[in-house]
Structure formats: C-alpha cells, structure tokens
Tab-separated table of C-alpha atoms (C1' of nucleotides) in Angstrom:
chain	number	residue	atom	x	y	z
A	159	MET	CA	35.521	-26.487	17.652
A	160	LEU	CA	37.264	-23.419	16.673
A	161	TYR	CA	36.110	-24.002	13.106
A	162	SER	CA	32.457	-24.360	14.207
A	163	LEU	CA	32.740	-21.102	16.275
A	164	ILE	CA	33.965	-19.346	13.255
A	165	LYS	CA	31.004	-20.649	11.270
A	166	LYS	CA	28.555	-19.787	13.824
A	167	GLN	CA	29.815	-16.195	14.015
A	168	GLY	CA	29.897	-16.216	10.232
A	169	ILE	CA	33.333	-14.660	10.108
A	170	THR	CA	34.876	-14.874	6.730
A	171	ARG	CA	38.417	-13.410	5.534
A	172	VAL	CA	40.375	-13.872	2.435
A	173	GLY	CA	41.736	-17.360	2.353
A	174	MET	CA	39.385	-18.495	5.160
A	175	THR	CA	36.926	-21.240	4.179
A	176	ILE	CA	33.332	-19.966	3.897
A	177	SER	CA	30.928	-22.059	5.705
A	178	THR	CA	28.261	-23.916	3.910
A	179	VAL	CA	25.573	-21.888	5.827
A	180	ASP	CA	27.139	-18.634	4.746
A	181	LYS	CA	27.301	-19.681	1.163
A	182	ILE	CA	23.568	-20.685	1.392
A	183	ILE	CA	22.443	-17.395	2.650
A	184	GLU	CA	24.741	-15.506	0.280
A	185	ILE	CA	23.359	-17.190	-2.902
A	186	ALA	CA	19.818	-17.049	-1.501
A	187	GLU	CA	20.153	-13.339	-0.876
A	188	LEU	CA	21.305	-12.753	-4.521
A	189	GLN	CA	18.294	-14.682	-5.932
A	190	VAL	CA	15.791	-12.937	-3.622
A	191	ARG	CA	17.124	-9.629	-4.433
A	192	ALA	CA	16.877	-10.291	-8.199
A	193	GLY	CA	13.424	-11.849	-8.250
A	194	GLY	CA	11.730	-11.972	-4.811
A	195	TYR	CA	10.954	-14.572	-2.343
A	196	ASN	CA	9.056	-16.895	-4.650
A	197	SER	CA	11.863	-16.983	-7.220
A	198	PHE	CA	14.613	-18.557	-5.097
A	199	SER	CA	14.663	-22.274	-4.587
A	200	PHE	CA	16.447	-24.917	-2.606
A	201	ARG	CA	17.436	-26.714	-5.796
A	202	GLU	CA	18.898	-23.764	-7.460
A	203	ILE	CA	21.006	-22.811	-4.473
A	204	SER	CA	22.146	-26.479	-4.016
A	205	LYS	CA	23.198	-26.604	-7.530
A	206	GLU	CA	25.428	-23.459	-7.245
A	207	ILE	CA	27.115	-24.561	-3.985
A	208	GLY	CA	27.549	-28.106	-5.180
A	209	ILE	CA	25.561	-29.999	-2.521
A	210	LYS	CA	22.151	-31.554	-2.535
A	211	SER	CA	18.900	-29.645	-1.849
A	212	ALA	CA	18.276	-31.989	1.151
A	213	SER	CA	21.391	-30.691	2.856
A	214	ILE	CA	20.080	-27.219	2.911
A	215	HIS	CA	17.046	-28.531	4.773
A	216	TYR	CA	19.563	-29.742	7.425
A	217	HIS	CA	20.694	-26.056	8.000
A	218	PHE	CA	17.388	-24.332	7.492
A	219	PRO	CA	14.301	-26.789	7.963
A	220	THR	CA	11.943	-24.577	5.971
A	221	LYS	CA	12.092	-22.039	3.314
A	222	ALA	CA	10.710	-19.502	5.664
A	223	ASP	CA	13.555	-20.186	7.943
A	224	LEU	CA	16.113	-19.503	5.375
A	225	GLY	CA	14.219	-16.393	4.340
A	226	VAL	CA	14.342	-15.014	7.831
A	227	ALA	CA	18.049	-15.954	8.031
A	228	ILE	CA	18.772	-13.928	4.837
A	229	ALA	CA	17.045	-10.818	6.069
A	230	ASN	CA	18.359	-11.077	9.354
A	231	ARG	CA	21.933	-11.076	8.133
A	232	TYR	CA	21.066	-8.428	5.743
A	233	THR	CA	19.905	-6.050	8.314
A	234	ALA	CA	22.654	-6.984	10.716
A	235	ARG	CA	25.194	-5.889	8.037
A	236	PHE	CA	23.285	-2.613	7.354
A	237	GLU	CA	23.388	-1.895	11.041
A	238	GLU	CA	27.041	-2.354	11.119
A	239	HIS	CA	27.458	0.121	8.189
A	240	LEU	CA	25.150	2.641	10.167
A	241	ALA	CA	27.344	2.349	13.186
A	242	ASN	CA	30.433	2.982	10.983
A	243	ILE	CA	28.883	6.136	9.669
A	244	ILE	CA	28.203	7.453	13.091
A	245	ALA	CA	31.791	6.529	14.012
A	246	SER	CA	33.378	8.371	11.129
A	247	THR	CA	31.355	11.416	10.915
A	248	GLY	CA	30.889	14.449	13.223
A	249	GLU	CA	28.187	16.770	11.921
A	250	PRO	CA	24.631	15.075	11.618
A	251	LEU	CA	24.045	16.204	8.233
A	252	GLU	CA	27.416	14.817	7.245
A	253	ARG	CA	25.962	11.387	7.464
A	254	LEU	CA	23.502	11.763	4.632
A	255	GLU	CA	26.054	11.259	1.935
A	256	PRO	CA	27.494	8.046	3.354
A	257	TYR	CA	23.906	6.769	3.955
A	258	ILE	CA	23.005	7.351	0.221
A	259	ALA	CA	26.156	5.503	-0.682
A	260	LEU	CA	24.764	2.301	0.913
A	261	PHE	CA	21.989	2.310	-1.506
A	262	SER	CA	24.152	3.478	-4.486
A	263	HIS	CA	26.249	0.404	-3.791
A	264	ALA	CA	23.268	-1.892	-4.163
A	265	LEU	CA	22.264	-0.420	-7.489
A	266	LYS	CA	25.823	0.144	-9.056
A	267	VAL	CA	27.919	-2.536	-7.567
A	268	ASP	CA	25.559	-5.265	-6.599
A	269	LYS	CA	23.261	-4.175	-9.415
A	270	LYS	CA	20.438	-5.552	-7.294
A	271	MET	CA	17.405	-4.126	-5.321
A	272	CYS	CA	17.663	-3.630	-1.559
A	273	LEU	CA	16.621	-7.049	-0.235
A	274	CYS	CA	14.023	-5.676	2.264
A	275	GLY	CA	12.681	-3.382	-0.535
A	276	VAL	CA	11.937	-6.442	-2.584
A	277	LEU	CA	10.344	-8.298	0.424
A	278	ALA	CA	8.373	-5.384	1.222
A	279	SER	CA	6.749	-5.006	-2.102
A	280	GLU	CA	5.580	-8.703	-1.864
A	281	SER	CA	4.916	-8.313	1.873
A	282	ASP	CA	1.272	-9.793	1.663
A	283	VAL	CA	2.399	-13.366	0.551
A	284	LEU	CA	5.354	-13.653	2.751
A	285	PRO	CA	5.522	-15.971	5.790
A	286	GLU	CA	4.693	-13.829	8.877
A	287	ALA	CA	8.153	-14.253	10.497
A	288	LEU	CA	9.666	-12.828	7.332
A	289	GLN	CA	7.237	-10.060	7.116
A	290	LEU	CA	8.214	-9.003	10.581
A	291	GLU	CA	11.968	-9.298	9.813
A	292	ALA	CA	11.509	-7.171	6.619
A	293	LYS	CA	9.605	-4.604	8.623
A	294	ARG	CA	12.412	-4.496	11.237
A	295	PHE	CA	14.786	-3.190	8.457
A	296	PHE	CA	12.555	-0.249	7.982
A	297	ASP	CA	12.138	0.325	11.697
A	298	VAL	CA	15.963	0.181	12.180
A	299	ASN	CA	16.470	2.708	9.306
A	300	ILE	CA	14.035	5.237	10.280
A	301	ALA	CA	15.142	5.110	13.969
A	302	TRP	CA	18.749	5.727	12.663
A	303	LEU	CA	17.963	8.483	10.259
A	304	GLN	CA	15.909	10.319	12.910
A	305	SER	CA	18.595	10.276	15.573
A	306	ALA	CA	21.740	10.397	13.402
A	307	LEU	CA	20.703	12.992	10.965
A	308	PHE	CA	17.902	15.031	12.588
A	309	PRO	CA	18.530	14.822	16.309
A	310	GLN	CA	16.844	18.218	17.065
A	311	SER	CA	14.162	18.474	14.330
A	312	PRO	CA	10.488	18.127	15.209
A	313	GLN	CA	9.964	16.507	11.763
A	314	ALA	CA	12.716	14.038	12.001
A	315	LYS	CA	10.506	11.028	11.606
A	316	ALA	CA	8.857	12.417	8.434
A	317	GLN	CA	12.198	13.491	7.021
A	318	ALA	CA	13.511	9.968	7.866
A	319	CYS	CA	10.656	8.315	5.987
A	320	PHE	CA	11.040	10.759	3.086
A	321	ILE	CA	14.685	9.869	2.565
A	322	LEU	CA	14.197	6.063	2.949
A	323	ALA	CA	11.055	6.084	0.665
A	324	SER	CA	12.892	8.049	-1.987
A	325	LEU	CA	15.984	5.745	-1.901
A	326	GLU	CA	14.140	2.669	-2.157
A	327	GLY	CA	11.927	4.115	-4.835
A	328	ALA	CA	14.971	5.151	-6.707
A	329	LEU	CA	16.408	1.689	-6.561
A	330	LEU	CA	13.288	0.320	-7.862
A	331	MET	CA	13.271	2.764	-10.809
A	332	GLY	CA	16.943	2.146	-11.480
A	333	LYS	CA	16.477	-1.509	-11.748
A	334	VAL	CA	13.471	-1.425	-14.156
A	335	MET	CA	14.713	1.420	-16.235
A	336	LYS	CA	18.109	-0.213	-16.406
A	337	SER	CA	19.824	3.221	-15.846
A	338	ASN	CA	21.417	4.966	-13.044
A	339	THR	CA	20.119	8.262	-14.014
A	340	PRO	CA	16.793	8.117	-12.010
A	341	PHE	CA	18.774	7.186	-9.019
A	342	GLU	CA	21.164	10.137	-9.613
A	343	HIS	CA	18.216	12.617	-10.035
A	344	VAL	CA	16.830	11.498	-6.778
A	345	ILE	CA	19.998	11.865	-4.740
A	346	GLU	CA	20.620	15.118	-6.382
A	347	GLN	CA	17.197	16.313	-5.050
A	348	LEU	CA	17.954	14.914	-1.696
A	349	ARG	CA	21.212	16.731	-1.424
A	350	SER	CA	19.619	20.002	-2.404
A	351	GLN	CA	17.082	19.743	0.440
A	352	SER	CA	17.204	22.371	3.093
A	353	TRP	CA	16.865	20.025	6.019
A	354	LYS	CA	15.813	21.627	9.224
B	137	MET	CA	-22.215	-8.550	-32.709
B	138	LEU	CA	-22.754	-5.726	-30.300
B	139	TYR	CA	-21.776	-7.917	-27.324
B	140	SER	CA	-18.485	-8.889	-28.975
B	141	LEU	CA	-17.687	-5.184	-29.603
B	142	ILE	CA	-18.304	-4.555	-25.951
B	143	LYS	CA	-16.129	-7.299	-24.798
B	144	LYS	CA	-13.309	-6.315	-27.235
B	145	GLN	CA	-13.420	-2.830	-25.919
B	146	GLY	CA	-13.684	-4.075	-22.399
B	147	ILE	CA	-16.437	-1.624	-21.603
B	148	THR	CA	-18.151	-2.532	-18.283
B	149	ARG	CA	-20.997	-0.933	-16.457
B	150	VAL	CA	-23.291	-1.736	-13.559
B	151	GLY	CA	-25.470	-4.464	-14.620
B	152	MET	CA	-23.347	-5.197	-17.602
B	153	THR	CA	-21.768	-8.668	-17.969
B	154	ILE	CA	-17.938	-8.410	-17.296
B	155	SER	CA	-16.105	-10.427	-19.858
B	156	THR	CA	-13.988	-13.401	-19.032
B	157	VAL	CA	-10.954	-11.647	-20.239
B	158	ASP	CA	-11.635	-8.721	-17.958
B	159	LYS	CA	-12.110	-11.004	-14.911
B	160	ILE	CA	-8.942	-12.849	-15.602
B	161	ILE	CA	-6.942	-9.715	-15.910
B	162	GLU	CA	-8.655	-8.231	-12.840
B	163	ILE	CA	-7.859	-11.048	-10.417
B	164	ALA	CA	-4.372	-11.555	-11.783
B	165	GLU	CA	-3.639	-7.849	-11.304
B	166	LEU	CA	-4.744	-8.117	-7.625
B	167	GLN	CA	-2.583	-11.384	-7.267
B	168	VAL	CA	0.590	-9.762	-8.828
B	169	ARG	CA	0.113	-6.617	-6.821
B	170	ALA	CA	-0.066	-8.729	-3.470
B	171	GLY	CA	2.853	-11.038	-4.238
B	172	GLY	CA	4.579	-10.407	-7.574
B	173	TYR	CA	4.672	-12.053	-10.936
B	174	ASN	CA	5.763	-15.566	-9.528
B	175	SER	CA	2.952	-15.683	-7.055
B	176	PHE	CA	-0.053	-15.679	-9.493
B	177	SER	CA	-1.043	-18.846	-11.262
B	178	PHE	CA	-3.348	-19.776	-14.015
B	179	ARG	CA	-5.032	-22.415	-11.617
B	180	GLU	CA	-5.708	-19.909	-8.840
B	181	ILE	CA	-7.262	-17.383	-11.150
B	182	SER	CA	-9.382	-20.197	-12.854
B	183	LYS	CA	-10.681	-21.319	-9.392
B	184	GLU	CA	-11.855	-17.694	-8.561
B	185	ILE	CA	-13.576	-17.255	-11.863
B	186	GLY	CA	-15.064	-20.782	-12.166
B	187	ILE	CA	-13.519	-21.942	-15.325
B	188	LYS	CA	-10.602	-24.182	-16.062
B	189	SER	CA	-7.003	-23.076	-16.236
B	190	ALA	CA	-6.716	-24.452	-19.831
B	191	SER	CA	-9.437	-21.999	-20.818
B	192	ILE	CA	-7.083	-19.041	-19.672
B	193	HIS	CA	-4.533	-20.213	-22.029
B	194	TYR	CA	-7.169	-19.716	-24.775
B	195	HIS	CA	-7.362	-16.092	-24.161
B	196	PHE	CA	-3.484	-15.657	-22.984
B	197	PRO	CA	-1.316	-18.313	-24.646
B	198	THR	CA	1.524	-17.892	-22.171
B	199	LYS	CA	1.935	-16.496	-18.593
B	200	ALA	CA	4.038	-13.749	-19.982
B	201	ASP	CA	1.194	-12.747	-22.525
B	202	LEU	CA	-1.188	-12.394	-19.420
B	203	GLY	CA	1.442	-10.633	-17.442
B	204	VAL	CA	1.890	-7.988	-20.193
B	205	ALA	CA	-1.850	-7.552	-20.528
B	206	ILE	CA	-2.193	-6.877	-16.821
B	207	ALA	CA	0.520	-4.133	-16.984
B	208	ASN	CA	-0.831	-2.684	-20.210
B	209	ARG	CA	-4.284	-2.136	-18.763
B	210	TYR	CA	-2.815	-0.907	-15.556
B	211	THR	CA	-0.705	1.805	-17.281
B	212	ALA	CA	-3.786	2.670	-19.655
B	213	ARG	CA	-5.967	3.281	-16.680
B	214	PHE	CA	-3.241	5.316	-14.993
B	215	GLU	CA	-2.919	7.426	-18.254
B	216	GLU	CA	-6.648	8.086	-18.232
B	217	HIS	CA	-6.383	9.403	-14.682
B	218	LEU	CA	-3.346	11.625	-15.703
B	219	ALA	CA	-5.419	13.065	-18.517
B	220	ASN	CA	-8.348	13.780	-16.134
B	221	ILE	CA	-5.977	15.677	-13.828
B	222	ILE	CA	-4.875	17.880	-16.651
B	223	ALA	CA	-8.464	18.544	-17.671
B	224	SER	CA	-9.645	19.518	-14.249
B	225	THR	CA	-6.836	21.668	-13.011
B	226	GLY	CA	-5.361	25.073	-14.072
B	227	GLU	CA	-2.141	25.824	-12.384
B	228	PRO	CA	0.503	23.171	-12.826
B	229	LEU	CA	1.362	22.608	-9.158
B	230	GLU	CA	-2.395	22.209	-8.496
B	231	ARG	CA	-1.758	18.845	-10.102
B	232	LEU	CA	0.458	17.447	-7.337
B	233	GLU	CA	-2.288	16.787	-5.015
B	234	PRO	CA	-4.620	14.705	-7.270
B	235	TYR	CA	-1.334	12.898	-8.439
B	236	ILE	CA	-0.530	11.878	-4.825
B	237	ALA	CA	-4.131	10.672	-4.638
B	238	LEU	CA	-3.520	8.046	-7.253
B	239	PHE	CA	-0.879	6.423	-4.971
B	240	SER	CA	-2.923	7.110	-1.801
B	241	HIS	CA	-5.743	5.107	-3.409
B	242	ALA	CA	-3.620	2.071	-3.994
B	243	LEU	CA	-2.408	2.068	-0.287
B	244	LYS	CA	-5.715	2.957	1.446
B	245	VAL	CA	-8.467	1.556	-0.754
B	246	ASP	CA	-6.923	-1.243	-2.896
B	247	LYS	CA	-4.519	-1.922	0.049
B	248	LYS	CA	-1.959	-3.056	-2.558
B	249	MET	CA	1.225	-1.990	-4.051
B	250	CYS	CA	1.461	-0.304	-7.382
B	251	LEU	CA	1.533	-3.104	-9.937
B	252	CYS	CA	4.464	-1.738	-11.733
B	253	GLY	CA	6.303	-1.055	-8.433
B	254	VAL	CA	6.118	-4.792	-7.626
B	255	LEU	CA	7.113	-5.714	-11.044
B	256	ALA	CA	10.049	-3.188	-11.067
B	257	SER	CA	11.515	-4.655	-7.920
B	258	GLU	CA	11.567	-8.072	-9.410
B	259	SER	CA	12.419	-6.851	-12.898
B	260	ASP	CA	15.439	-9.182	-13.311
B	261	VAL	CA	13.390	-12.330	-13.402
B	262	LEU	CA	10.551	-11.130	-15.608
B	263	PRO	CA	9.973	-11.967	-19.206
B	264	GLU	CA	11.664	-9.256	-21.308
B	265	ALA	CA	8.217	-8.016	-22.791
B	266	LEU	CA	6.940	-7.525	-19.307
B	267	GLN	CA	10.081	-5.614	-18.142
B	268	LEU	CA	9.536	-3.303	-21.028
B	269	GLU	CA	5.802	-2.759	-20.208
B	270	ALA	CA	6.669	-2.097	-16.557
B	271	LYS	CA	9.497	0.363	-17.574
B	272	ARG	CA	6.856	2.085	-19.833
B	273	PHE	CA	4.742	2.899	-16.748
B	274	PHE	CA	7.706	4.861	-15.216
B	275	ASP	CA	8.569	6.546	-18.620
B	276	VAL	CA	4.853	7.794	-18.837
B	277	ASN	CA	4.870	9.138	-15.278
B	278	ILE	CA	8.078	10.765	-15.600
B	279	ALA	CA	7.134	12.422	-18.855
B	280	TRP	CA	3.733	13.565	-17.409
B	281	LEU	CA	5.275	14.913	-14.178
B	282	GLN	CA	7.797	16.742	-16.165
B	283	SER	CA	5.330	18.465	-18.573
B	284	ALA	CA	2.312	18.698	-16.205
B	285	LEU	CA	3.853	20.026	-13.029
B	286	PHE	CA	7.117	21.676	-14.049
B	287	PRO	CA	6.803	22.880	-17.587
B	288	GLN	CA	9.436	25.619	-17.089
B	289	SER	CA	11.845	24.148	-14.730
B	290	PRO	CA	15.307	23.195	-15.812
B	291	GLN	CA	15.351	20.412	-13.105
B	292	ALA	CA	11.916	19.125	-14.077
B	293	LYS	CA	13.116	15.667	-14.853
B	294	ALA	CA	14.959	15.330	-11.542
B	295	GLN	CA	11.950	16.584	-9.731
B	296	ALA	CA	9.768	14.107	-11.463
B	297	CYS	CA	11.994	11.144	-10.575
B	298	PHE	CA	12.042	12.422	-7.151
B	299	ILE	CA	8.311	12.544	-6.796
B	300	LEU	CA	7.772	9.236	-8.407
B	301	ALA	CA	10.533	7.441	-6.400
B	302	SER	CA	9.341	8.741	-3.036
B	303	LEU	CA	5.688	7.755	-3.717
B	304	GLU	CA	6.596	4.405	-4.905
B	305	GLY	CA	8.931	3.908	-1.817
B	306	ALA	CA	6.253	5.265	0.363
B	307	LEU	CA	3.779	2.497	-0.828
B	308	LEU	CA	6.470	-0.093	-0.304
B	309	MET	CA	6.994	1.064	3.394
B	310	GLY	CA	3.297	1.378	3.985
B	311	LYS	CA	2.670	-2.191	2.968
B	312	VAL	CA	5.502	-3.845	5.063
B	313	MET	CA	4.942	-1.635	8.060
B	314	LYS	CA	1.146	-2.151	7.773
B	315	SER	CA	0.730	1.467	8.499
B	316	ASN	CA	-0.332	4.569	6.538
B	317	THR	CA	1.904	6.802	8.753
B	318	PRO	CA	5.015	6.419	6.588
B	319	PHE	CA	3.066	7.315	3.492
B	320	GLU	CA	1.469	10.302	5.198
B	321	HIS	CA	4.902	11.544	6.285
B	322	VAL	CA	6.313	11.332	2.648
B	323	ILE	CA	3.351	13.211	1.191
B	324	GLU	CA	3.715	15.828	3.940
B	325	GLN	CA	7.307	16.292	2.865
B	326	LEU	CA	6.358	16.532	-0.910
B	327	ARG	CA	3.686	19.077	-0.085
B	328	SER	CA	6.161	21.312	1.887
B	329	GLN	CA	8.784	21.267	-0.919
B	330	SER	CA	9.549	24.601	-2.548
B	331	TRP	CA	9.307	23.353	-6.070
B	332	LYS	CA	10.911	25.589	-8.691
C	765	DA	C1'	31.311	-43.920	19.816
C	766	DT	C1'	29.250	-39.758	18.982
C	767	DC	C1'	27.507	-36.467	16.090
C	768	DA	C1'	27.672	-32.935	12.596
C	769	DA	C1'	27.184	-32.622	7.839
C	770	DC	C1'	26.177	-34.407	4.194
C	771	DC	C1'	23.960	-38.189	0.931
C	772	DT	C1'	20.297	-41.069	-1.783
C	773	DA	C1'	15.898	-41.737	-2.733
C	774	DC	C1'	11.806	-40.675	-2.275
C	775	DC	C1'	6.918	-37.980	-1.753
C	776	DT	C1'	3.087	-34.880	-2.540
C	777	DA	C1'	1.579	-30.657	-4.523
C	778	DC	C1'	1.593	-27.532	-7.873
C	779	DT	C1'	3.434	-25.241	-12.194
C	780	DG	C1'	2.584	-23.779	-17.186
C	781	DA	C1'	1.406	-25.859	-21.219
C	782	DT	C1'	-0.543	-28.902	-24.990
C	783	DA	C1'	-3.837	-32.130	-27.321
C	784	DG	C1'	-8.137	-32.980	-28.626
C	785	DG	C1'	-12.987	-32.457	-28.238
C	786	DT	C1'	-17.585	-29.878	-28.189
C	787	DA	C1'	-21.793	-26.905	-27.971
C	788	DA	C1'	-23.116	-22.537	-29.371
C	789	DA	C1'	-22.756	-18.312	-31.742
C	790	DT	C1'	-21.358	-16.000	-35.937
C	791	DT	C1'	-20.549	-15.431	-40.747
C	792	DG	C1'	-20.585	-16.002	-45.715
C	793	DT	C1'	-22.994	-17.878	-49.689
C	794	DA	C1'	-26.822	-19.475	-52.577
D	1269	DT	C1'	-34.418	-17.682	-45.665
D	1270	DA	C1'	-31.562	-21.783	-45.344
D	1271	DC	C1'	-27.474	-23.963	-44.580
D	1272	DA	C1'	-22.489	-24.975	-44.547
D	1273	DA	C1'	-18.384	-23.273	-42.807
D	1274	DT	C1'	-16.090	-21.114	-39.347
D	1275	DT	C1'	-14.960	-19.216	-34.956
D	1276	DT	C1'	-15.496	-18.552	-29.953
D	1277	DA	C1'	-15.217	-20.074	-25.620
D	1278	DC	C1'	-14.816	-23.331	-23.105
D	1279	DC	C1'	-14.043	-28.469	-21.596
D	1280	DT	C1'	-11.372	-32.972	-20.028
D	1281	DA	C1'	-7.203	-35.220	-19.752
D	1282	DT	C1'	-2.381	-35.324	-19.495
D	1283	DC	C1'	2.326	-33.760	-19.853
D	1284	DA	C1'	7.084	-32.852	-18.154
D	1285	DG	C1'	9.092	-30.089	-14.912
D	1286	DT	C1'	9.622	-28.202	-10.427
D	1287	DA	C1'	8.599	-26.945	-5.643
D	1288	DG	C1'	9.350	-27.690	-0.642
D	1289	DG	C1'	9.931	-31.362	2.332
D	1290	DT	C1'	11.150	-35.968	4.731
D	1291	DA	C1'	13.204	-40.851	6.165
D	1292	DG	C1'	17.009	-42.945	6.449
D	1293	DG	C1'	21.702	-44.159	5.149
D	1294	DT	C1'	27.090	-42.788	4.744
D	1295	DT	C1'	31.067	-40.408	5.943
D	1296	DG	C1'	34.640	-38.399	8.577
D	1297	DA	C1'	36.380	-35.883	12.299
D	1298	DT	C1'	36.730	-35.638	17.383
DNA sequence: ATCAACCTACCTACTGATAGGTAAATTGTA
DNA sequence: TACAATTTACCTATCAGTAGGTAGGTTGAT
C-alpha cells in the first residue's frame, strides 16, 4: 500500500527500491535520446532490467503509451527545474544561465540529446499522442522563457523561440560533431546578446 | 553509352528519364527526413518505385551504403546552393538572407526537417560512415558561414555555429509545433543581430 | 481469496540481406 | 560485320532475426 503509493508517485531516493515502471521509463528514455523513437524496443529494455518483454506490456499496453509516459516524465522534471530557477533567482536575466545549464547537462553529463528535440525531429512518424506530448515541451519552455526572462519585452516570444531553438540546435551539433565546442560557441553568443 | 553517362552523373531534366538510383535516393531522403534513419526501409522504397527490394541491394549493398549516398547527395546539393549565393551577392552580410532561405525552403516547401539535422539528433545509433557524412554537412556549413559572412570577424566561428544551430533548432520546432511562427521568430532575431 | 506483477509460449508482420536466375544491353575481338 | 563474353539491372524465393502484441498460467503478498 505504502509501497505502491511510492511507486505511483515515482519517488526514488538512495537506498529505496526503484519501481519497475520507473526503470522501464528510465531505460527507454536513454534509448530514445540516443536514437529516436524507432530505435528503442521492449525487448531491449526487458533485457536490461531483467524481466520479459511481455511484462512491459503489463505496465504499458502499447509502445505509444510508453513513449508518451517517457515524454511526460521528461517534461515534468524539466518543469521542476524551471520552477527551481524561478525560486532561486531575482532578476529575470539572471535566469538565462541556469536555463542554459539544463541543456549543458544533457550534452556534457548525459551525453545525450534533449528527449523532445529528438522526438521533434522525427515528429512526422510518431503516434499522434506522442507528437502532442513532444509539442507540449516546447510550449512549456517558450511560455516559461517569455514570462521568466522577458516579462516586459514586446519581443519576448521571439526571443524565447530564439533561445530555445539555438540551444536545441546546439545540442544537435554537439552530438554529431562529437565536440562541446559548437555548444560553447552558441551559449557564448547567447550570453553576449543585448536582450531588451 | 550516352545514357549510362547521364545516369552516372545523375543529370535529370524535364522529359528526361530519372535513373532508378536517383529515384531510390530521392524517396529514401524524404523518408529519412520525415522519420529518421530507422524509419526508412528497402521494401517501402521498392514499393513506391515499383521494383523489388532485392534490386535496391544491387545498387546499394547495405542500408548504410544507401544512407551515406543520401547524405552525400544532400550535402553536395547544399554546397551548390552555397556557391550560388557567393556568386550572386557582393557584401558578405547580404548572404545571410539567401542562406536562411535554404532552411525556410525545407520547412515551408518540403515541409521536412533538414536531412542532416535529423541524422545528427540520432547520431549515436547510426553506422559510423553515416555519422561522419552527417558531421561533414555541419563542417561544410560552419566553414562557409565563417568565410562567406564574417571574413574579418574574430568571432566568426562562434557566429557561424550560432546561426546554424538556431536555424536547425527552428526547423525542429517548426515541425513539432506544426507552425511556421517559431521559425519566423528565429529568423527575425537573426536579422536584427548586430553582426560584427 | 484476491489481485498485482510477473511468467511462458506464442503470433503476425516486417527487417535487411543473400542465393541464384534471366533478359537485354554493352563491349572486345576476329 | 559477326559473335562470344561480359555487364547491367532487374527478378523470385528464401533466410534468420527482430518488431510489437496477446492469451493464459504462476507467484506471492495482503
């Protein structure tokens, strides 16, 4: 009862058992971020966890269901980080640096693309529910950047799109060029902008 | 004799027969740009052309070979466009607008991602030869932007990365959001930059 | 006794790839 | 010019492997 509550909420701490559902989503996320929706499989995930692929269908009836769950958790975590940035900063423009750090972490620590960046690039062939969930990540980010960084600016939305696009693109370039330099160049340019 | 020469060079005009090889690459490119490397198949291509999938193996022994051919043609065409921009402009900064138009065409006419943008985002799971070919697209673009737009600037490379990243990211956003607005916002910001 | 969370044992559909064959075009030689 | 040798561009048939998905059985905790 308590256990299942913990599992439903997905709470995991050091020493605490990670639920199968969380393991499935975690491994699936890494696989999607490495190679896209079509390159992750129930069999591959089941091997890494040590259960059978049929058992994954118990938790996620279809691949699309699991795909949506991955994107949903990813965006939810991102939203937590965004809220933390608001809570720990004063000046709006102070928030650019910790925002950049979220993407920097993906490239340098995870060494993976942004999940929704990958999904966006192959949007055409995704199940519709997953397309919508991927889109939501961008909606959330644009809305946050607008209000958190440029609350007064008439070009807030354009600037928000500009920042998000350049960071997603920078990840993309960093991955394929196997170098952090392009990403560094991009954030250097973002920092030196005269935002108004 | 003349015919095989035409085919080898891949020259195609109105009323001229398009070689099977060109048809294969053309259809494959569209499929990759829609859903990535793992979402195109020999069978799907063969159906659309009206030949058997085994026949595609005659022209391209492995899927990786075809993948490289697609990326190679894509970058070659891009390089032609880049050369045309140089030829038809005087001032370096005049070249930004026609460069943007190359990406605008992908989103608004093709309604597809940049081929190498898709490949970059799933770089980790690609055959190595294809990874390198995708990387080359970015090397070519960065080098061109540096010398064609900012021949004198000490931050030429950073600015080149910035432009390319923001345009790739803008395509990505345009696709998933099913809207041209994010792309428009990005190029509006690019235009209003005070490049030095 | 119930029920969540697995399991075994399948299925169908599709993947890239290979073997072996063929008609037609091309090429080299006499 | 004639003809044999070779090449091109396909074909049919089949392979092993993998994909997502399902029906029904087992296990273990409440």
